[in-house]
Short mmCIF file of C-alpha atoms in Angstrom, two decimals:
data_model
loop_
_atom_site.label_atom_id
_atom_site.label_comp_id
_atom_site.label_asym_id
_atom_site.label_seq_id
_atom_site.Cartn_x
_atom_site.Cartn_y
_atom_site.Cartn_z
CA MET A 506 -28.59 -42.70 14.27
CA PHE A 507 -32.17 -42.85 12.94
CA ARG A 508 -32.52 -41.37 9.47
CA ASN A 509 -35.68 -40.32 7.65
CA THR A 510 -35.14 -41.98 4.27
CA ASP A 511 -37.84 -39.80 2.69
CA VAL A 512 -35.63 -36.75 3.18
CA GLU A 513 -33.42 -36.50 0.12
CA THR A 514 -30.75 -33.94 -0.67
CA VAL A 515 -31.15 -32.84 -4.28
CA TYR A 516 -28.65 -30.81 -6.30
CA ASP A 517 -30.50 -28.97 -9.05
CA LEU A 518 -28.79 -25.85 -10.34
CA ASP A 519 -31.54 -25.01 -12.81
CA GLN A 520 -34.24 -25.27 -10.15
CA ALA A 521 -32.26 -23.00 -7.81
CA ILE A 522 -31.92 -20.40 -10.55
CA GLY A 523 -35.60 -20.72 -11.37
CA LEU A 524 -36.69 -20.23 -7.77
CA LEU A 525 -34.63 -17.07 -7.44
CA ASP A 526 -35.97 -15.73 -10.74
CA GLU A 527 -39.52 -16.53 -9.67
CA ALA A 528 -38.98 -14.64 -6.41
CA GLY A 529 -37.87 -11.59 -8.38
CA ILE A 530 -34.31 -11.78 -7.09
CA ILE A 531 -32.48 -11.05 -10.33
CA ASP A 532 -29.16 -9.71 -11.55
CA SER A 533 -30.34 -6.42 -13.02
CA ASP A 534 -26.91 -4.93 -13.76
CA GLY A 535 -25.25 -8.00 -15.21
CA ASP A 536 -22.38 -8.17 -12.72
CA GLY A 537 -23.13 -11.79 -11.83
CA VAL A 538 -24.67 -11.03 -8.44
CA ARG A 539 -28.40 -10.82 -7.91
CA GLU A 540 -30.05 -7.98 -6.01
CA LEU A 541 -32.64 -8.14 -3.24
CA ASN A 542 -34.49 -4.93 -2.38
CA GLY A 543 -31.96 -3.03 -4.45
CA GLU A 544 -28.93 -4.43 -2.62
CA PRO A 545 -26.49 -7.06 -3.92
CA LEU A 546 -27.14 -10.55 -2.59
CA SER A 547 -23.76 -10.59 -0.90
CA PHE A 548 -22.79 -11.97 2.48
CA GLU A 549 -19.70 -12.35 4.65
CA PHE A 550 -18.84 -16.04 5.03
CA LEU A 551 -16.67 -16.55 8.13
CA ALA A 552 -14.07 -19.30 8.38
CA ALA A 553 -11.49 -19.95 11.10
CA SER A 554 -7.86 -19.45 10.08
CA ASP A 555 -6.63 -22.58 11.89
CA ASN A 556 -8.74 -25.03 9.89
CA SER A 557 -7.60 -25.47 6.30
CA LEU A 558 -10.38 -27.95 5.52
CA ARG A 559 -13.08 -25.47 6.49
CA ILE A 560 -11.38 -22.63 4.62
CA ARG A 561 -11.21 -24.68 1.42
CA THR A 562 -14.78 -25.90 1.92
CA ALA A 563 -15.96 -22.31 2.29
CA GLU A 564 -14.16 -21.41 -0.94
CA LEU A 565 -15.90 -24.26 -2.77
CA VAL A 566 -19.29 -23.25 -1.36
CA ARG A 567 -18.62 -19.71 -2.59
CA GLU A 568 -17.98 -21.03 -6.10
CA MET A 569 -21.23 -22.99 -6.03
CA LEU A 570 -23.27 -20.03 -4.82
CA LEU A 571 -21.79 -17.75 -7.46
CA GLN A 572 -23.29 -20.06 -10.08
CA ILE A 573 -26.74 -18.89 -8.98
CA GLY A 574 -25.79 -15.27 -8.41
CA ILE A 575 -25.14 -15.24 -4.66
CA ASP A 576 -21.88 -13.70 -3.49
CA ALA A 577 -20.55 -15.34 -0.32
CA GLN A 578 -17.33 -13.50 0.46
CA VAL A 579 -15.06 -15.77 2.46
CA VAL A 580 -13.52 -13.95 5.43
CA VAL A 581 -10.76 -15.94 7.13
CA MET A 582 -10.31 -14.87 10.73
CA GLU A 583 -8.65 -16.02 13.91
CA ARG A 584 -10.73 -18.70 15.62
CA THR A 585 -11.44 -16.72 18.78
CA ALA A 586 -12.81 -13.85 16.70
CA GLN A 587 -15.00 -16.21 14.69
CA VAL A 588 -16.37 -17.86 17.82
CA GLN A 589 -17.11 -14.45 19.32
CA ALA A 590 -19.18 -13.61 16.24
CA VAL A 591 -20.98 -16.95 15.92
CA TRP A 592 -21.20 -18.17 19.52
CA PRO A 593 -20.14 -15.37 21.91
CA GLU A 594 -18.86 -16.79 25.19
CA PHE A 595 -20.40 -20.11 24.06
CA ASP A 596 -23.80 -18.77 25.12
CA VAL A 597 -26.49 -18.44 22.44
CA SER A 598 -28.51 -16.13 24.68
CA LYS A 599 -25.82 -13.48 24.07
CA GLY A 600 -26.85 -13.20 20.43
CA ARG A 601 -24.98 -13.65 17.18
CA ASN A 602 -23.13 -11.27 14.90
CA TYR A 603 -22.64 -12.94 11.54
CA GLN A 604 -24.34 -13.59 8.21
CA MET A 605 -22.82 -16.90 7.15
CA ALA A 606 -20.20 -19.10 8.77
CA ILE A 607 -18.68 -22.52 8.40
CA PHE A 608 -18.63 -24.03 11.84
CA GLY A 609 -18.74 -27.42 13.51
CA TRP A 610 -20.27 -29.24 16.41
CA SER A 611 -18.58 -31.90 18.47
CA ALA A 612 -19.10 -35.52 17.53
CA PRO A 613 -21.53 -36.40 20.39
CA VAL A 614 -24.12 -34.16 18.74
CA GLN A 615 -24.06 -36.52 15.78
CA ALA A 616 -23.77 -39.72 17.80
CA ASP A 617 -26.78 -39.06 20.03
CA PRO A 618 -29.94 -38.26 18.01
CA ILE A 619 -31.73 -36.84 21.04
CA ARG A 620 -29.23 -33.98 20.95
CA ILE A 621 -31.00 -32.60 17.88
CA ALA A 622 -33.12 -30.59 20.33
CA THR A 623 -30.06 -28.57 21.29
CA LEU A 624 -29.60 -27.60 17.64
CA VAL A 625 -33.12 -26.43 16.82
CA ASN A 626 -35.01 -25.35 19.92
CA SER A 627 -35.36 -21.56 20.09
CA ASP A 628 -35.18 -21.41 23.90
CA PRO A 629 -31.49 -20.76 24.73
CA ALA A 630 -31.86 -22.95 27.81
CA VAL A 631 -32.71 -25.91 25.55
CA GLY A 632 -31.19 -25.00 22.19
CA VAL A 633 -27.77 -24.39 23.67
CA ILE A 634 -26.04 -24.85 20.29
CA ASN A 635 -28.74 -23.27 18.12
CA LEU A 636 -26.10 -21.05 16.55
CA SER A 637 -28.25 -19.98 13.61
CA GLY A 638 -30.95 -18.45 15.82
CA TYR A 639 -33.48 -20.81 14.25
CA VAL A 640 -37.09 -20.33 15.39
CA ASN A 641 -39.88 -22.70 14.45
CA PRO A 642 -42.73 -23.29 16.92
CA VAL A 643 -43.39 -26.78 15.57
CA ALA A 644 -39.73 -27.74 15.88
CA ASP A 645 -39.74 -26.33 19.43
CA GLU A 646 -42.71 -28.50 20.39
CA LEU A 647 -41.35 -31.66 18.78
CA SER A 648 -37.86 -31.22 20.22
CA LEU A 649 -39.20 -30.76 23.73
CA GLU A 650 -41.27 -33.91 23.42
CA LEU A 651 -38.19 -35.71 22.13
CA LEU A 652 -36.34 -34.80 25.31
CA ARG A 653 -39.19 -36.03 27.48
CA THR A 654 -40.22 -39.30 25.87
CA ILE A 655 -38.52 -42.61 26.60
CA ASP A 656 -40.54 -44.60 24.07
CA PRO A 657 -38.05 -45.52 21.31
CA ASP A 658 -40.77 -45.80 18.67
CA ARG A 659 -42.05 -42.32 19.49
CA GLN A 660 -38.49 -41.00 19.48
CA GLN A 661 -38.08 -42.26 15.93
CA GLU A 662 -41.33 -40.60 14.87
CA LEU A 663 -40.22 -37.30 16.37
CA LEU A 664 -36.78 -37.54 14.79
CA SER A 665 -38.37 -38.23 11.42
CA GLU A 666 -40.61 -35.18 11.71
CA LEU A 667 -37.76 -32.94 12.85
CA GLN A 668 -35.49 -34.06 10.03
CA ALA A 669 -38.20 -33.23 7.50
CA ILE A 670 -38.69 -29.76 9.01
CA ILE A 671 -34.96 -29.06 9.03
CA ALA A 672 -34.65 -30.20 5.40
CA GLU A 673 -37.42 -27.77 4.46
CA ASP A 674 -36.29 -24.75 6.51
CA LEU A 675 -32.50 -25.32 6.26
CA PRO A 676 -31.42 -23.38 9.36
CA PHE A 677 -28.05 -25.02 8.75
CA ILE A 678 -26.60 -27.35 6.13
CA MET A 679 -24.46 -30.31 7.09
CA ILE A 680 -21.62 -30.39 4.58
CA ALA A 681 -19.33 -33.12 5.86
CA TYR A 682 -18.50 -35.18 8.88
CA PRO A 683 -14.75 -35.94 8.70
CA ASP A 684 -13.61 -39.33 9.91
CA GLY A 685 -10.09 -40.27 10.86
CA MET A 686 -7.52 -43.03 10.80
CA TYR A 687 -5.24 -43.22 13.81
CA ALA A 688 -1.73 -44.66 13.94
CA TYR A 689 -0.08 -45.28 17.29
CA ARG A 690 2.90 -46.99 18.84
CA PRO A 691 1.59 -49.62 21.29
CA SER A 692 4.97 -49.92 23.00
CA ILE A 693 4.56 -46.29 24.11
CA TYR A 694 0.82 -46.22 24.83
CA ASP A 695 -1.81 -48.85 24.13
CA GLY A 696 -4.77 -47.51 26.06
CA TRP A 697 -6.75 -46.02 23.18
CA VAL A 698 -10.49 -46.63 23.39
CA PHE A 699 -12.61 -46.22 20.26
CA MET A 700 -15.95 -44.46 20.70
CA THR A 701 -18.53 -44.13 17.95
CA GLY A 702 -18.68 -40.52 16.82
CA GLN A 703 -15.49 -39.66 18.68
CA GLY A 704 -12.72 -41.89 17.38
CA VAL A 705 -9.96 -42.41 19.95
CA PHE A 706 -9.35 -38.83 21.05
CA HIS A 707 -11.58 -38.53 24.10
CA LYS A 708 -11.15 -38.72 27.87
CA LEU A 709 -11.81 -42.47 28.15
CA SER A 710 -8.60 -43.12 26.23
CA PHE A 711 -6.63 -41.54 29.06
CA LEU A 712 -8.40 -42.98 32.09
CA ALA A 713 -7.40 -46.13 33.87
CA ALA A 714 -9.77 -49.02 33.20
CA SER A 715 -10.92 -48.88 36.83
CA ASP A 716 -12.01 -45.23 36.36
CA GLU A 717 -14.09 -45.74 33.22
#
């Protein structure tokens, strides 16, 4: 996947605290949580109960946010309930009912850079996995052009611009992309097919060679 090397993720606790202070979002009562417009800066942070990695990750994110006075309260819920809140009926046009969530997209979204349009375009017909409800007219224009162009050089330019916009606006934050190691018994089944971004667990591993 093409990567804009000028986009750098920086961890700076002091800068984060300074930005919040500068914006007037302060902890006026000393309880460790800042207030915005008189209300605590507190959010529900949804995690699915069947994914221990995401639950623990959400807990760690909560600890990090508390260091700057933001209270992300981890709510562990059954997966179907979480999906209904974040991605009802798997249709972004049906709206969203959550404040924060730890969620994931399937590996092909990461393996095919053109799919970035589905993450950021505000038109539900295009941004079919724009789960954050992100709206940016410039990102809309660039992502549509990305879907149309077949010039690889122009594709890289568009991807570079989109990555810079996403890094600035942060409609979502990519935390991790788990990889896997797979053990199998070839005497039982030896038809596994490795696919970049998918590993071996995909439909090609279970199709006859003549069907692939």
